[in-house]
Short mmCIF file of C-alpha atoms in Angstrom, two decimals:
data_model
loop_
_atom_site.label_atom_id
_atom_site.label_comp_id
_atom_site.label_asym_id
_atom_site.label_seq_id
_atom_site.Cartn_x
_atom_site.Cartn_y
_atom_site.Cartn_z
CA MET A 1 58.45 -208.36 -78.24
CA SER A 2 61.08 -206.66 -76.39
CA LEU A 3 63.91 -208.40 -74.19
CA PRO A 4 63.39 -207.38 -70.67
CA LEU A 5 65.70 -205.37 -68.88
CA PHE A 6 67.67 -205.98 -65.91
CA GLN A 7 69.09 -203.24 -63.72
CA GLU A 8 71.46 -203.77 -60.97
CA VAL A 9 70.23 -201.83 -57.78
CA LEU A 10 72.56 -201.65 -54.83
CA ALA A 11 70.48 -201.54 -51.47
CA PRO A 12 71.65 -200.04 -47.73
CA SER A 13 72.92 -203.08 -45.44
CA ASP A 14 70.32 -201.96 -43.18
CA CYS A 15 67.26 -201.51 -45.86
CA ASP A 16 64.29 -203.29 -44.42
CA CYS A 17 62.48 -203.97 -47.45
CA PRO A 18 60.72 -207.58 -47.71
CA GLY A 19 62.78 -208.10 -50.74
CA CYS A 20 66.02 -207.21 -48.72
CA ASP A 21 64.69 -209.03 -45.92
CA GLU A 22 64.82 -211.96 -48.06
CA GLY A 23 68.23 -211.14 -50.05
CA ARG A 24 69.45 -211.51 -46.62
CA CYS A 25 67.96 -214.88 -45.52
CA ALA A 26 68.87 -216.25 -48.62
CA ALA A 27 72.51 -214.96 -48.48
CA ARG A 28 72.77 -216.87 -44.94
CA SER A 29 71.30 -220.25 -46.99
CA ALA A 30 74.37 -220.18 -49.42
CA ARG A 31 76.87 -218.82 -47.21
CA ALA A 32 78.79 -222.17 -47.46
CA GLY A 33 80.53 -222.36 -51.02
CA ARG A 34 79.16 -219.22 -51.86
CA ALA A 35 80.02 -215.21 -51.90
CA THR A 36 76.95 -212.84 -51.76
CA THR A 37 77.21 -209.76 -54.16
CA GLY A 38 75.30 -207.30 -51.98
CA ALA A 39 73.08 -206.36 -55.06
CA LEU A 40 69.44 -206.98 -55.70
CA MET A 41 68.72 -207.75 -59.47
CA VAL A 42 65.26 -206.22 -60.77
CA ALA A 43 63.28 -208.11 -63.68
CA MET A 44 61.20 -205.70 -65.80
CA ALA A 45 58.74 -207.88 -67.56
CA THR A 46 57.29 -207.25 -70.64
CA VAL A 47 53.67 -206.84 -71.04
CA THR A 48 51.98 -209.37 -72.62
CA THR A 49 48.27 -208.16 -74.09
CA VAL A 50 46.22 -211.26 -74.44
CA ALA A 51 42.50 -210.53 -75.24
CA GLY A 52 42.56 -207.62 -74.69
CA ALA A 53 43.81 -207.79 -71.28
CA ALA A 54 47.32 -206.52 -70.55
CA GLN A 55 49.78 -209.05 -68.74
CA VAL A 56 52.99 -208.07 -66.76
CA CYS A 57 54.16 -209.86 -63.90
CA ALA A 58 57.08 -209.73 -61.43
CA ALA A 59 59.31 -212.84 -62.57
CA GLN A 60 61.89 -212.01 -60.22
CA PRO A 61 61.56 -210.33 -56.75
CA ALA A 62 62.10 -206.54 -57.09
CA ALA A 63 63.82 -204.34 -54.90
CA ALA A 64 61.97 -201.10 -53.57
CA ALA A 65 63.89 -198.04 -53.51
CA PRO A 66 65.39 -197.79 -49.66
CA GLY A 67 62.89 -197.21 -46.89
CA THR A 68 59.77 -197.61 -49.36
CA ALA A 69 58.46 -201.02 -48.05
CA ALA A 70 58.93 -199.82 -44.58
CA ALA A 71 56.86 -196.83 -44.98
CA GLY A 72 54.22 -198.42 -46.05
CA ARG A 73 54.03 -201.22 -43.54
CA THR A 74 50.82 -201.30 -41.81
CA ALA A 75 48.68 -203.27 -39.31
CA LEU A 76 47.55 -205.18 -42.59
CA GLN A 77 51.46 -206.61 -42.79
CA THR A 78 52.18 -206.50 -39.27
CA ALA A 79 49.35 -208.53 -38.37
CA ALA A 80 50.24 -210.93 -40.99
CA ARG A 81 53.73 -211.43 -39.55
CA HIS A 82 52.01 -213.25 -36.72
CA GLY A 83 51.08 -216.16 -39.45
CA ALA A 84 49.31 -216.49 -42.53
CA VAL A 85 45.67 -216.24 -43.18
CA THR A 86 43.91 -219.03 -42.14
CA SER A 87 40.24 -218.03 -43.37
CA ARG A 88 39.23 -218.33 -47.11
CA ALA A 89 36.62 -215.00 -46.00
CA GLU A 90 39.61 -213.02 -44.78
CA ILE A 91 41.70 -213.82 -48.03
CA LEU A 92 39.00 -212.43 -49.98
CA ARG A 93 38.41 -209.70 -47.90
CA ARG A 94 41.73 -208.55 -48.00
CA ALA A 95 41.90 -209.39 -51.95
CA GLN A 96 38.63 -207.07 -52.31
CA HIS A 97 40.32 -204.34 -50.23
CA TRP A 98 42.88 -204.12 -52.85
CA VAL A 99 40.05 -204.10 -55.66
CA ASP A 100 38.50 -201.22 -54.09
CA ARG A 101 40.94 -199.08 -53.67
CA GLY A 102 42.09 -199.40 -57.52
CA VAL A 103 45.60 -200.18 -56.50
CA ARG A 104 47.98 -199.42 -59.55
CA TYR A 105 50.46 -201.85 -60.62
CA SER A 106 53.80 -201.60 -59.95
CA MET A 107 56.78 -203.89 -59.24
CA SER A 108 59.01 -201.14 -57.72
CA SER A 109 56.42 -199.83 -55.48
CA TYR A 110 54.66 -200.84 -52.38
CA TYR A 111 51.44 -200.60 -50.76
CA GLU A 112 50.31 -201.39 -47.03
CA GLY A 113 53.81 -203.49 -47.16
CA TYR A 114 53.56 -205.39 -50.43
CA ARG A 115 54.91 -205.07 -53.48
CA GLN A 116 52.19 -203.95 -55.81
CA ASP A 117 52.15 -206.82 -58.67
CA CYS A 118 50.89 -209.97 -58.94
CA SER A 119 52.81 -211.80 -56.62
CA GLY A 120 52.79 -209.18 -54.17
CA PHE A 121 48.83 -209.19 -54.37
CA VAL A 122 48.68 -212.80 -53.51
CA SER A 123 51.12 -212.58 -51.00
CA MET A 124 49.04 -210.06 -49.26
CA ALA A 125 45.76 -211.90 -49.67
CA TRP A 126 47.44 -214.87 -47.95
CA GLY A 127 48.73 -212.88 -45.09
CA LEU A 128 52.50 -214.00 -46.10
CA SER A 129 55.10 -212.21 -43.96
CA GLY A 130 56.60 -210.35 -47.20
CA SER A 131 56.25 -210.42 -50.80
CA GLN A 132 57.15 -213.42 -52.64
CA TRP A 133 57.45 -214.09 -56.27
CA THR A 134 56.07 -216.77 -58.96
CA GLY A 135 59.07 -218.90 -58.51
CA SER A 136 58.55 -219.07 -54.52
CA LEU A 137 54.71 -218.92 -53.85
CA ALA A 138 54.10 -222.36 -54.52
CA SER A 139 56.27 -223.37 -51.17
CA TYR A 140 53.39 -221.63 -49.47
CA GLY A 141 50.86 -223.64 -50.69
CA VAL A 142 49.93 -227.22 -51.55
CA ARG A 143 48.72 -228.49 -54.58
CA VAL A 144 45.00 -229.51 -55.10
CA SER A 145 42.82 -230.22 -58.60
CA LYS A 146 40.26 -228.32 -60.61
CA ASN A 147 37.57 -230.24 -59.03
CA ALA A 148 38.82 -229.32 -55.24
CA LEU A 149 39.30 -225.78 -56.10
CA GLN A 150 37.52 -223.42 -53.49
CA PRO A 151 37.65 -219.39 -53.30
CA GLY A 152 40.75 -218.15 -52.02
CA ASP A 153 42.99 -220.88 -53.60
CA MET A 154 45.68 -219.87 -56.00
CA LEU A 155 46.03 -220.31 -59.91
CA LEU A 156 50.02 -220.19 -60.57
CA TYR A 157 51.65 -220.12 -63.81
CA HIS A 158 55.61 -219.76 -63.40
CA ASN A 159 57.87 -220.34 -66.35
CA PRO A 160 61.14 -221.41 -65.03
CA ALA A 161 63.12 -221.50 -68.49
CA ASN A 162 62.17 -217.61 -68.92
CA PRO A 163 60.63 -216.50 -65.60
CA THR A 164 59.58 -212.99 -67.27
CA HIS A 165 57.67 -214.27 -70.00
CA GLY A 166 53.93 -214.96 -69.03
CA SER A 167 54.71 -215.81 -65.55
CA HIS A 168 51.41 -215.07 -63.33
CA VAL A 169 49.53 -215.73 -60.61
CA VAL A 170 45.52 -215.41 -59.63
CA LEU A 171 43.42 -215.77 -56.93
CA PHE A 172 40.30 -217.98 -57.42
CA GLY A 173 37.13 -216.68 -56.04
CA GLY A 174 34.39 -218.84 -57.22
CA TRP A 175 33.20 -220.56 -60.54
CA ALA A 176 31.03 -217.99 -62.19
CA ASN A 177 29.68 -220.91 -64.80
CA THR A 178 28.21 -224.31 -64.28
CA ALA A 179 30.52 -226.14 -66.64
CA HIS A 180 33.50 -224.84 -64.60
CA THR A 181 34.93 -222.95 -67.48
CA ARG A 182 34.91 -219.77 -66.20
CA TYR A 183 35.63 -218.42 -62.83
CA ILE A 184 35.65 -215.02 -60.80
CA ALA A 185 39.61 -214.11 -60.56
CA TYR A 186 40.93 -211.55 -58.17
CA GLU A 187 44.74 -210.23 -59.55
CA LEU A 188 46.70 -207.50 -59.88
CA THR A 189 47.63 -206.72 -63.48
CA PRO A 190 48.09 -203.42 -65.74
CA PRO A 191 46.67 -201.07 -64.75
CA HIS A 192 45.15 -201.65 -61.38
CA ALA A 193 43.88 -204.50 -59.14
CA LEU A 194 40.63 -206.14 -60.26
CA ARG A 195 37.98 -208.60 -59.92
CA ARG A 196 36.79 -210.17 -63.03
CA VAL A 197 35.39 -213.18 -64.86
CA THR A 198 37.95 -215.15 -66.41
CA PRO A 199 38.29 -218.27 -68.78
CA PHE A 200 39.63 -221.18 -66.70
CA PRO A 201 42.41 -221.39 -65.82
CA TYR A 202 43.46 -218.02 -67.67
CA TRP A 203 43.71 -216.07 -70.96
CA ASN A 204 46.97 -217.78 -72.12
CA HIS A 205 49.32 -220.18 -71.24
CA THR A 206 46.47 -222.97 -70.41
CA ALA A 207 48.81 -225.93 -69.84
CA GLY A 208 50.98 -224.16 -67.19
CA TYR A 209 48.42 -222.82 -64.42
CA VAL A 210 48.19 -225.35 -61.40
CA ALA A 211 46.33 -224.86 -58.43
CA TYR A 212 47.43 -224.28 -55.14
CA ARG A 213 45.95 -224.05 -51.53
CA SER A 214 47.84 -221.87 -48.80
CA ARG A 215 49.28 -224.29 -46.13
CA ALA A 216 47.31 -222.19 -43.74
CA ILE A 217 44.03 -223.29 -44.31
CA PRO A 218 43.25 -226.18 -42.21
CA ALA A 219 43.44 -229.93 -43.99
CA GLY A 220 39.49 -230.11 -43.87
CA GLY A 221 39.23 -226.82 -46.37
CA GLY A 222 38.60 -224.35 -43.90
CA SER A 223 35.34 -223.52 -45.15
CA ASP A 224 34.96 -220.97 -42.48
CA SER A 225 31.45 -222.30 -41.51
CA GLY A 226 29.31 -220.38 -38.92
CA ALA A 227 25.70 -220.86 -37.96
CA SER A 228 24.14 -223.40 -39.41
CA HIS A 229 20.84 -223.08 -41.63
CA THR A 230 18.81 -225.36 -43.55
CA GLY A 231 17.53 -223.22 -46.56
CA GLY A 232 15.67 -226.00 -47.54
CA GLY A 233 17.90 -228.88 -46.13
CA THR A 234 21.43 -230.03 -45.08
CA SER A 235 22.56 -231.52 -48.31
CA PRO A 236 26.57 -232.08 -47.82
CA GLN A 237 28.47 -229.73 -49.70
CA PRO A 238 30.57 -230.19 -53.28
CA ALA A 239 34.38 -230.23 -52.65
CA HIS A 240 34.73 -226.89 -54.41
CA GLY A 241 32.79 -223.53 -53.36
CA ALA A 242 31.93 -224.98 -49.62
CA PHE A 243 29.10 -222.98 -48.04
CA PRO A 244 30.73 -220.41 -45.68
CA GLY A 245 28.05 -220.54 -43.24
CA ALA A 246 24.80 -218.67 -42.56
CA ALA A 247 26.89 -216.19 -40.22
CA MET A 248 28.57 -214.30 -43.29
CA PHE A 249 24.65 -213.33 -44.65
CA ALA A 250 23.33 -210.87 -42.36
CA PRO A 251 22.82 -207.22 -41.51
CA GLY A 252 26.02 -205.54 -40.89
CA GLN A 253 28.20 -207.83 -42.67
CA HIS A 254 30.81 -206.93 -45.49
CA ASN A 255 32.86 -209.97 -47.23
CA ALA A 256 33.44 -211.63 -50.55
CA TYR A 257 30.91 -214.20 -50.17
CA ILE A 258 27.97 -211.63 -49.94
CA THR A 259 29.08 -210.47 -53.65
CA GLN A 260 29.58 -214.00 -55.04
CA LEU A 261 26.31 -214.99 -53.64
CA GLY A 262 24.55 -211.97 -55.48
CA ASN A 263 26.65 -212.44 -58.59
CA MET A 264 25.53 -216.03 -58.29
CA LEU A 265 22.12 -215.01 -57.93
CA VAL A 266 22.12 -212.44 -60.88
CA GLN A 267 23.24 -215.42 -63.55
CA ARG A 268 19.98 -217.27 -62.06
CA GLY A 269 17.69 -214.45 -63.13
CA GLY A 270 18.06 -212.27 -59.97
CA ALA A 271 19.44 -208.98 -61.79
CA ARG A 272 15.96 -207.04 -61.33
CA PHE A 273 16.59 -206.86 -57.68
CA TYR A 274 19.90 -205.21 -57.39
CA SER A 275 19.73 -201.47 -58.56
CA VAL A 276 23.31 -201.16 -57.56
CA GLY A 277 26.02 -204.35 -57.25
CA PRO A 278 25.84 -206.96 -56.27
CA GLY A 279 28.23 -205.55 -53.62
CA PRO A 280 30.06 -207.35 -50.49
CA SER A 281 27.55 -205.41 -47.78
CA TRP A 282 24.59 -207.47 -47.10
CA GLY A 283 21.27 -205.58 -47.78
CA GLN A 284 17.55 -206.17 -48.69
CA ALA A 285 18.31 -206.69 -52.00
CA ASP A 286 20.53 -209.93 -51.44
CA GLN A 287 17.93 -211.21 -48.92
CA GLN A 288 15.05 -210.33 -51.81
CA ALA A 289 16.95 -212.09 -54.46
CA THR A 290 17.70 -215.32 -52.55
CA ALA A 291 14.14 -215.46 -51.33
CA ALA A 292 13.08 -215.08 -54.80
CA PHE A 293 15.75 -218.18 -55.70
CA GLN A 294 14.48 -220.06 -53.14
CA ARG A 295 10.66 -219.86 -53.71
CA ALA A 296 11.81 -221.06 -57.16
CA GLN A 297 12.50 -224.47 -55.92
CA GLY A 298 9.03 -224.60 -54.31
CA TRP A 299 10.20 -224.19 -50.74
CA HIS A 300 8.11 -222.24 -48.29
CA GLY A 301 7.96 -220.54 -44.86
CA ALA A 302 11.64 -221.18 -43.27
CA GLU A 303 13.26 -222.36 -46.19
CA ALA A 304 12.36 -219.44 -48.18
CA ASP A 305 13.18 -216.62 -45.53
CA GLY A 306 15.94 -214.93 -47.78
CA ILE A 307 19.21 -216.39 -45.60
CA PRO A 308 21.18 -219.00 -48.15
CA GLY A 309 21.71 -222.27 -46.11
CA PRO A 310 23.62 -225.00 -47.35
CA ASP A 311 21.20 -226.16 -49.84
CA THR A 312 20.51 -222.59 -51.54
CA TRP A 313 24.20 -222.45 -51.92
CA ARG A 314 24.52 -225.71 -53.24
CA HIS A 315 21.89 -225.31 -55.66
CA LEU A 316 23.55 -221.84 -56.88
CA VAL A 317 27.29 -223.11 -56.75
CA ASN A 318 26.47 -226.31 -58.91
CA GLY A 319 24.08 -224.65 -61.23
CA ILE A 320 20.72 -226.97 -60.07
CA GLY A 321 17.18 -226.26 -59.73
CA HIS A 322 14.93 -223.47 -61.35
CA ASP A 323 15.94 -219.98 -62.19
CA ILE A 324 14.25 -217.14 -60.64
CA PRO A 325 11.27 -216.42 -63.03
CA PRO A 326 11.16 -213.16 -64.60
CA ALA A 327 8.81 -210.44 -63.18
CA ALA A 328 5.16 -210.11 -64.34
CA ASN A 329 5.67 -207.23 -66.60
CA GLY A 330 8.62 -209.06 -68.57
CA SER A 331 11.01 -206.99 -67.78
CA GLY A 332 13.06 -205.80 -64.26
CA THR A 333 11.52 -204.01 -61.76
CA ALA A 334 8.87 -201.51 -63.39
CA GLY A 335 10.55 -198.68 -65.07
CA THR A 336 14.10 -199.96 -64.85
CA GLY A 337 14.30 -201.66 -68.31
CA PRO A 338 15.61 -205.33 -69.17
CA ALA A 339 16.92 -207.44 -66.43
CA PHE A 340 20.77 -207.34 -66.35
CA PRO A 341 22.28 -210.28 -67.95
CA GLY A 342 25.58 -210.72 -65.51
CA ARG A 343 28.61 -209.31 -66.04
CA GLY A 344 30.05 -212.36 -67.91
CA VAL A 345 28.73 -211.70 -71.04
CA PHE A 346 30.55 -208.24 -71.41
CA ARG A 347 34.33 -209.57 -71.57
CA PRO A 348 36.76 -210.62 -74.37
CA GLY A 349 35.59 -213.15 -76.31
CA GLN A 350 32.38 -212.70 -76.09
CA SER A 351 29.47 -213.18 -78.47
CA ASN A 352 25.98 -212.53 -78.08
CA THR A 353 22.83 -210.47 -78.16
CA PHE A 354 23.21 -208.81 -74.82
CA VAL A 355 26.62 -206.71 -76.49
CA THR A 356 24.36 -205.47 -79.43
CA GLN A 357 21.52 -204.53 -77.39
CA LEU A 358 24.43 -202.81 -75.31
CA GLY A 359 25.39 -200.91 -78.03
CA GLN A 360 22.53 -200.05 -79.59
CA GLN A 361 21.60 -198.28 -76.26
CA LEU A 362 25.03 -196.55 -76.13
CA VAL A 363 24.24 -195.12 -79.76
CA LYS A 364 21.09 -194.05 -78.34
CA LYS A 365 22.13 -192.12 -75.81
CA GLY A 366 24.99 -190.66 -77.60
CA PHE A 367 27.92 -192.73 -76.43
CA GLY A 368 28.91 -194.32 -79.71
CA ARG A 369 31.85 -192.49 -81.02
CA HIS A 370 34.40 -195.02 -80.66
CA TYR A 371 32.23 -197.44 -82.90
CA THR A 372 34.01 -197.64 -86.28
CA VAL A 373 31.58 -200.37 -87.27
CA GLY A 374 28.80 -202.03 -85.46
CA PRO A 375 27.57 -202.30 -82.85
CA SER A 376 27.72 -205.89 -83.04
CA PRO A 377 27.30 -209.21 -80.71
CA HIS A 378 31.02 -209.32 -80.70
CA TRP A 379 32.16 -207.79 -77.63
CA SER A 380 35.51 -205.19 -78.32
CA GLU A 381 37.06 -202.25 -77.31
CA SER A 382 35.13 -200.22 -78.94
CA ASP A 383 32.36 -201.42 -76.78
CA ARG A 384 34.56 -200.86 -73.61
CA ARG A 385 35.60 -197.51 -74.51
CA ASN A 386 31.93 -196.25 -74.94
CA VAL A 387 30.93 -197.90 -71.86
CA GLU A 388 33.56 -196.09 -70.01
CA ALA A 389 32.58 -192.88 -71.43
CA PHE A 390 28.90 -193.27 -70.09
CA GLN A 391 30.40 -194.63 -66.43
CA ARG A 392 32.50 -191.29 -66.46
CA ALA A 393 29.58 -189.31 -68.01
CA GLN A 394 28.08 -190.38 -64.30
CA GLY A 395 30.92 -189.04 -62.33
CA TRP A 396 32.54 -192.52 -61.59
CA ARG A 397 36.14 -193.22 -61.42
CA GLY A 398 38.66 -195.47 -60.81
CA PRO A 399 37.18 -199.25 -60.62
CA ASP A 400 33.91 -197.78 -61.27
CA ALA A 401 34.76 -196.64 -64.45
CA ASP A 402 36.31 -199.36 -65.89
CA GLY A 403 34.25 -199.92 -69.32
CA TYR A 404 32.62 -203.18 -67.87
CA PRO A 405 29.07 -203.06 -67.37
CA GLY A 406 27.51 -203.96 -63.99
CA PRO A 407 24.24 -203.69 -62.97
CA GLU A 408 23.80 -200.09 -62.49
CA THR A 409 25.63 -199.10 -65.60
CA TRP A 410 22.98 -201.32 -66.99
CA ARG A 411 19.88 -199.71 -65.10
CA ARG A 412 21.14 -196.14 -65.91
CA LEU A 413 21.44 -196.99 -69.66
CA PHE A 414 18.06 -198.32 -70.12
CA GLN A 415 16.33 -195.90 -67.49
#
């Protein structure tokens, strides 16, 4: 493993980037008994590849080229300077905004006023006034337990002995399974910002990650509750995955909770309702899948209207109740082939029959050239590269062609 490379960068005294802002602030605090050098250190972290995912993180605050951050500042950061984000839905919306745009990883570049690395990404999502680093983010949060995790919290690993070795931070987007061993993570890691199912707490350094909640989130949890909706009852919510309110699920709504709902419904047998997505915009597929799940619980009338209420959400988050039964023809919607099994089965470390089924269909469609052996039930880089080739053949680019199958990739493969 190569050693971290340190490079001294002299910044002009009037530089307006967040790194220099914080450097001047630190200098004022330490003026007594210590002379400041006027130089900023840029730490270039080494790349650690774990479970097929490249991980690089800013272990030290990085200085941007003069004027870079100031030029990149937009309304996103200007608004943040008036106070940190206090809504969980807004935190996830901001994170998804960078994911949707495929913001590239860089320790020296800025996007919308924030550094394009893991800690800059969380700083942006939390609405902090500037880009923090893994050694300072904890001061903006309060520690919470695993059982208390809610969407918008962060999982932070900082290695104080050697900050450039493995230090990383991700946003928690909700549990991906009932055993709470996998969750939806939002993060900025090479090559770009992404949202993926991740083993708890992360692929590596599993003993070092600590959960934090933004200090700006109200003490009650900040669950963004809106208008109430029975949806089968009004049972109290668990400490994690609190119901965000029925107002989040309505025509014209666009937020991360809709994506989370759709993914949970897919895991419970609702994949056939989605020809694309699940995505952050509320649509007919979301309502139909929700109604099917509600009917599977034996609910009727207003309790199965397709709008999630507290009980619907509680059943989905905790993995309780009945799954959506398969369609009468034993497959997905007529002519679409087998139902999509969910994104989580196509990830590093996964081994199941769906991976074999995917590989065989890729070969059948003429996209198997990256297999030297197989297809097999073990998810591999060969599977990912073949899926990526298929996605590019559909005309997709960027995050839409990352090599990980979603509902639309699956539907087209088995069309």
